[in-house]
C-alpha atoms as one frame of an Amber mdcrd trajectory, in Angstrom:
protein
  80.453  31.382 152.069  81.023  35.271 152.552  84.693  34.483 151.634  83.509
  32.685 148.430  81.109  35.756 147.611  83.976  38.300 147.775  86.183  36.140
 145.773  83.359  35.718 143.291  82.726  39.755 142.763  87.044  40.167 142.767
  86.750  37.574 139.622  83.498  39.308 137.956  85.302  43.059 138.283  88.784
  41.530 136.849  86.500  40.116 134.167  84.983  43.251 132.966  87.898  45.421
 133.663  89.274  42.791 130.934  86.339  43.334 128.736  86.458  47.174 129.399
  90.241  46.755 128.029  89.281  44.844 124.851  86.682  46.906 124.019  88.929
  49.914 123.810  91.310  48.757 121.111  91.164  50.407 117.545  89.920  47.143
 115.823  87.213  46.460 118.896  86.266  50.351 118.654  86.146  49.919 114.497
  83.649  47.216 115.073  81.841  49.049 117.511  81.752  51.696 115.258  80.330
  50.030 112.224  77.380  48.473 114.358  76.666  51.616 115.812  76.656  53.443
 112.225  74.325  50.081 111.200  72.213  51.109 113.868  71.915  54.230 113.117
  70.684  53.540 109.675  68.042  50.826 111.078  66.703  53.221 113.345  66.333
  56.250 110.598  64.479  53.285 108.248  61.903  53.054 110.968  61.489  56.584
 111.609  63.366  56.870 115.141  65.438  59.647 115.112  66.503  60.008 118.716
  67.370  56.553 118.327  69.110  57.185 115.477  70.815  60.509 116.939  72.215
  58.375 119.891  73.576  55.352 117.657  75.179  58.028 115.318  76.726  59.863
 118.047  78.314  56.804 119.302  79.435  55.663 115.624  81.240  59.019 115.374
  83.129  59.219 118.662  84.166  55.038 118.218  85.560  56.302 114.911  87.220
  59.122 116.064  88.550  56.976 119.571  89.583  54.138 116.812  91.487  56.627
 114.736  89.502  55.766 111.833  90.582  57.211 108.577  88.889  60.472 107.123
  86.622  58.941 104.824  85.179  56.705 107.489  84.962  60.269 110.027  83.665
  62.127 107.273  80.467  59.531 106.555  79.936  59.336 110.704  79.920  63.168
 110.496  77.361  63.277 107.397  74.983  60.704 108.687  74.777  62.357 112.038
  74.324  65.879 110.375  71.494  64.398 108.382  69.665  63.218 111.085  70.176
  66.296 113.320  68.527  68.077 109.934  65.704  65.215 109.694  65.152  66.335
 113.434  64.732  70.038 112.481  68.016  70.775 114.491  69.574  72.635 111.365
  71.989  74.667 113.273  73.672  71.473 114.399  73.297  69.894 111.251  75.159
  72.918 109.511  78.009  72.203 111.682  78.312  68.888 111.106  77.855  69.364
 107.583  81.037  71.769 107.820  83.092  69.208 110.010  82.294  66.211 107.087
  83.274  68.550 104.104  86.279  69.604 105.634  87.438  65.769 106.570  86.065
  64.693 103.074  88.049  67.786 101.279  91.235  66.744 103.424  90.775  63.043
 102.599  93.373  60.955 100.310  91.980  60.008  97.755  89.226  62.776  97.684
  85.813  61.762  96.613  84.056  64.428  94.419  80.703  62.447  95.055  80.834
  62.791  98.523  82.157  66.297  98.613  79.018  67.339  96.119  76.644  65.480
  98.618  78.189  67.070 101.919  77.610  70.730  99.737  74.008  70.117  99.023
  73.288  69.123 102.684  75.089  72.209 103.678  73.083  74.278 101.489  70.009
  72.608 102.503  70.876  73.122 106.450  71.822  76.779 105.736  68.351  77.584
 103.933  66.359  76.010 106.631  67.813  78.984 108.435  67.221  81.540 106.448
  70.855  81.738 105.079  70.286  81.737 101.490  73.309  83.796 100.248  75.804
  81.392 102.352  73.759  78.752 101.159  73.929  79.549  97.502  77.783  80.059
  97.640  77.990  76.154  98.509  75.270  74.722  96.205  77.085  77.108  93.345
  80.385  75.031  94.372  78.380  71.872  94.334  77.300  72.347  90.340  80.152
  70.764  88.708  79.884  67.371  91.080  76.690  67.059  90.714  76.530  64.043
  87.764  78.992  62.306  90.180  76.158  61.760  92.664  74.155  58.907  92.841
  70.651  58.783  91.363  68.859  59.268  94.344  71.403  62.418  95.650  70.882
  64.135  92.455  66.870  63.625  92.832  67.693  65.565  96.273  69.830  67.825
  94.664  67.632  69.077  92.031  64.864  69.739  94.827  67.418  71.652  96.653
  68.373  73.677  93.791  64.596  74.488  93.120  64.274  76.031  96.574  67.382
  78.172  95.836  65.857  79.366  92.402  62.641  80.306  93.998  64.413  82.169
  96.804  66.659  84.007  94.852  64.222  84.751  91.757  63.723  88.868  91.367
  66.670  89.580  93.433  70.107  90.553  92.918  71.202  86.824  92.580  68.362
  86.097  90.098  70.897  84.912  87.243  72.067  82.409  89.662  68.772  81.350
  90.619  68.207  80.734  86.946  71.298  78.935  86.406  69.917  76.887  89.558
  66.542  76.158  88.095  68.100  75.419  84.896  70.658  72.578  86.492  67.549
  71.303  88.470  65.225  70.475  85.242  68.577  68.602  83.630  68.866  66.621
  86.649  65.452  65.345  86.828
């Protein structure tokens, strides 16, 4: 009986090794990344940001391991950045938004809407850290891209523009703040 148990464990180990090898193919990693991406979104909708963060981290890692395209990597970086921002981890969100922006700008073909959204999110993460001047540069770069955003993304951009307009009024960048206010009004 002892011999049979050892044989059974050996077969179990071989099966586990086979499953592990199968999980490391690019196709299976892509599928697993997509499943984690969906799990991240579902957890975010439930307000379970810790769970969303873990799923988004896994989705990004698996996409990178699978050698996914720039558009997918950028989306995974962006989603993880958004979760970090919602958790108040703005420095981490900033890093992820910078990565997502660089990845998206290098993608072929490049999506102006996705670049615009990443610029707005980066400006938001910077403002949360008091980096208004640096953030205003990214927000200004986003202005010509805002009409390409979805209605929901334009609404969020309007909120960020209004925050910057209030912050910049009366200072050396007051004219830029007025421009942000005018664009925000036009988006609503």
